[in-house]
XYZ file of N, CA and C in Angstrom:
231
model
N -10.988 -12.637 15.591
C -10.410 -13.856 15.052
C -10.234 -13.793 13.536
N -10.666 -12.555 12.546
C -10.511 -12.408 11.553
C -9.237 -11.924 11.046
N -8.937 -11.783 9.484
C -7.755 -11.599 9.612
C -8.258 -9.855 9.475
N -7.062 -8.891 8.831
C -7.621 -7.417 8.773
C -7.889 -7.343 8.026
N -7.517 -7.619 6.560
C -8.233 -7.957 5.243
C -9.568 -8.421 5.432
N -10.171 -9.220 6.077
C -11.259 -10.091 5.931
C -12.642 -8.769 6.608
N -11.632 -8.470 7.706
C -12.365 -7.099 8.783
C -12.644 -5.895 7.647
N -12.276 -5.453 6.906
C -11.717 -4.321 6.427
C -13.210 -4.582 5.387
N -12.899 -5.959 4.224
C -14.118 -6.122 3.158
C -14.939 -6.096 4.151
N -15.396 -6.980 5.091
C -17.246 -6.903 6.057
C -17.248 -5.869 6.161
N -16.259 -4.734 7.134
C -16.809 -3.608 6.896
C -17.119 -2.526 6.077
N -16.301 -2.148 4.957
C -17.250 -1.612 3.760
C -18.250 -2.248 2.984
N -18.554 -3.522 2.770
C -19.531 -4.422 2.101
C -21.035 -4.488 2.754
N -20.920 -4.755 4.386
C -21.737 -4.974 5.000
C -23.075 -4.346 4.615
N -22.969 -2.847 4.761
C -23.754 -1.622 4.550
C -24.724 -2.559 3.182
N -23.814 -2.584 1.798
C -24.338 -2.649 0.859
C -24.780 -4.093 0.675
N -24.700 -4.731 1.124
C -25.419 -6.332 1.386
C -26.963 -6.510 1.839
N -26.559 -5.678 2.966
C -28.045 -5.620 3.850
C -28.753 -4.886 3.230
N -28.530 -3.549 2.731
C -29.513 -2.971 1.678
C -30.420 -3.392 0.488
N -29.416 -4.485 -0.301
C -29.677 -5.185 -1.033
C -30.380 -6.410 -0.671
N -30.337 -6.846 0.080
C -31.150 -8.247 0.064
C -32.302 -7.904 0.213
N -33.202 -9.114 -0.181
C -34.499 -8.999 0.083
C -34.926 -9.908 1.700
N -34.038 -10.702 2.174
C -34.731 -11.426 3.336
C -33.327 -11.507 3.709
N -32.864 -11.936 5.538
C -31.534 -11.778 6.079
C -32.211 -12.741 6.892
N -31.292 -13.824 6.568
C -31.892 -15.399 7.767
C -30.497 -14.964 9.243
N -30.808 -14.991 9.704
C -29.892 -15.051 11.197
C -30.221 -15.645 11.972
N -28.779 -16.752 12.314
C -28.900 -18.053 12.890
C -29.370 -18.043 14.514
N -29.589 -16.802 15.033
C -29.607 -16.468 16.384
C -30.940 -14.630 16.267
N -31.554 -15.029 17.143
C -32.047 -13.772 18.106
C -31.209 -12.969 18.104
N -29.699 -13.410 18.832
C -28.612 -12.375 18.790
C -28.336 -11.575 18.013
N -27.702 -12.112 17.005
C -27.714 -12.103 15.583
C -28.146 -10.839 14.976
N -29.625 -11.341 15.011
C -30.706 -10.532 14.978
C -30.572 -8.979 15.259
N -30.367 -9.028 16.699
C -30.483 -8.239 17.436
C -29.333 -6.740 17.073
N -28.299 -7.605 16.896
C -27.023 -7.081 16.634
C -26.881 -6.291 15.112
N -27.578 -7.304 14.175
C -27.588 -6.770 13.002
C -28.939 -5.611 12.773
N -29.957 -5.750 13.824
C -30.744 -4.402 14.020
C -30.312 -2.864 14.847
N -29.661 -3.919 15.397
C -28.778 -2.220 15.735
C -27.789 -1.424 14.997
N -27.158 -2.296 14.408
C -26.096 -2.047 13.207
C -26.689 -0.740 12.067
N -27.960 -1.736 11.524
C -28.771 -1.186 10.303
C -30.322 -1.180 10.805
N -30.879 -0.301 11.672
C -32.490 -0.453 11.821
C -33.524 -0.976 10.809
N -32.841 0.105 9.693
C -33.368 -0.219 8.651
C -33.571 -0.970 7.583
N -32.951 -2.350 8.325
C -33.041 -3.981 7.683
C -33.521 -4.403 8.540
N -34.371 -3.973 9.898
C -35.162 -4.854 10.432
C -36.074 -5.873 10.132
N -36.841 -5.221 9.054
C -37.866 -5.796 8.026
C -37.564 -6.768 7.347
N -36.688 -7.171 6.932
C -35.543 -8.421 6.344
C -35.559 -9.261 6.478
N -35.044 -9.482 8.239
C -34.512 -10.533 9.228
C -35.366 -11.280 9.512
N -35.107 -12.653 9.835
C -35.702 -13.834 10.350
C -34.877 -14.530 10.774
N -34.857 -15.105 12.285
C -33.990 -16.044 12.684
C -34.570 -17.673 12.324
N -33.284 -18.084 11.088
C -33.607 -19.573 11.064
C -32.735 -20.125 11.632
N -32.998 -21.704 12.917
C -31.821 -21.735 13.421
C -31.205 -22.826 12.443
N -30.110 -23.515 12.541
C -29.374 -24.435 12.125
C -29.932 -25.620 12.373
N -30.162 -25.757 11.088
C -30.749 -27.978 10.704
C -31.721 -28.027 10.367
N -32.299 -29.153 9.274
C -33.321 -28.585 8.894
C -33.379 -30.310 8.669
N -35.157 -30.816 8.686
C -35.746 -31.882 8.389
C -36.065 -31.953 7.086
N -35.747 -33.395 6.751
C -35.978 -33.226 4.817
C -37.554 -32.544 4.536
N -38.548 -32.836 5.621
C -39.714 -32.280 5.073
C -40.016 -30.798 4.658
N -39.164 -30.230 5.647
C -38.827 -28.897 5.760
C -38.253 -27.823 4.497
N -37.712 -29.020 3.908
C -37.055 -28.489 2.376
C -37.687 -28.885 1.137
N -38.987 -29.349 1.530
C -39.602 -29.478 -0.004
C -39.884 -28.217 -0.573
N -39.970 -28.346 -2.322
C -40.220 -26.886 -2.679
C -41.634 -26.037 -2.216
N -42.648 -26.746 -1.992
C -43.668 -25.796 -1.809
C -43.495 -25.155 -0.378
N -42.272 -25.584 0.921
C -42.889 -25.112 1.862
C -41.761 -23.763 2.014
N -40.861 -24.086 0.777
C -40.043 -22.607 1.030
C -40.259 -21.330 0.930
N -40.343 -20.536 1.895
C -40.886 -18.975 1.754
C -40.621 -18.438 0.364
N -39.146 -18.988 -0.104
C -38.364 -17.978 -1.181
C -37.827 -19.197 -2.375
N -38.952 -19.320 -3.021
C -38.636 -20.285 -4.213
C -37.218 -20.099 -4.865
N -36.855 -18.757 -5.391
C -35.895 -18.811 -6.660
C -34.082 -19.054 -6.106
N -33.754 -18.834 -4.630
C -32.883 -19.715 -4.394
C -32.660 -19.284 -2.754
N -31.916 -19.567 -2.314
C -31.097 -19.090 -1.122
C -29.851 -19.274 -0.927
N -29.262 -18.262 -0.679
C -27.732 -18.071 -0.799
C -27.426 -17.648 0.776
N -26.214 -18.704 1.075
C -25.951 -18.098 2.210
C -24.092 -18.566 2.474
N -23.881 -17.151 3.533
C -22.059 -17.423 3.307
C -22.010 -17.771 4.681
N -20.411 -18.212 4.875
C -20.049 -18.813 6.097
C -18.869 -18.332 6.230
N -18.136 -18.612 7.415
C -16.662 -18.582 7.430
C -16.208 -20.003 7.376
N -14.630 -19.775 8.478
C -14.070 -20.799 9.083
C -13.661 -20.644 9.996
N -14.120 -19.465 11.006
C -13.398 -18.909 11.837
C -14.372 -19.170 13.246
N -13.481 -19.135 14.310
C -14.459 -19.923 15.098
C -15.505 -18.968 15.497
C-alpha cells in the first residue's frame, strides 16, 4: 500500500534505525516478531507497547525513558 519511493527509503533506512536506537516500542507481538526476524540483533531493544495510554501512565516518574520518545507513523492503512 506504499508508494515505491516510500518502499525504497524503509528499505535502505531500516537497517540503520534499528541499529541506532536505544529501545524499539512495537505496537504488536507481531510486530515484534517480524522485526526480530528481520534484525536478531535488535531483539534486545524491543518492547511491545500496545496503543492508549491512561493519564496515570504518563506521569514523568513512571516513564522507563525520561529524555523523550519519538515515534513515526504513516497514513497508510
Amino acid at each position: 500500500t506504499m508508494t515505491k519511493a516510500n518502499y525504497y527509503q524503509h528499505k535502505a533506512l531500516s537497517r540503520f534505525t534499528l541499529e541506532n536506537a536505544d529501545r524499539i516500542f512495537c505496537l504488536s507481538e507481531n510486530t515484534l516478531r517480524e522485526i526480530s526476524e528481520y534484525r536478531p540483533s535488535s531483539r534486545e531493544k524491543l518492547r511491545v507497547i500496545y496503543p492508549g495510554a491512561n493519564r496515570s501512565a504518563l506521569e514523568p516518574k513512571s516513564l522507563p525513558y525520561k529524555n523523550f520518545i519519538f515515534t513515526v507513523g504513516t497514513l497508510e492503512p
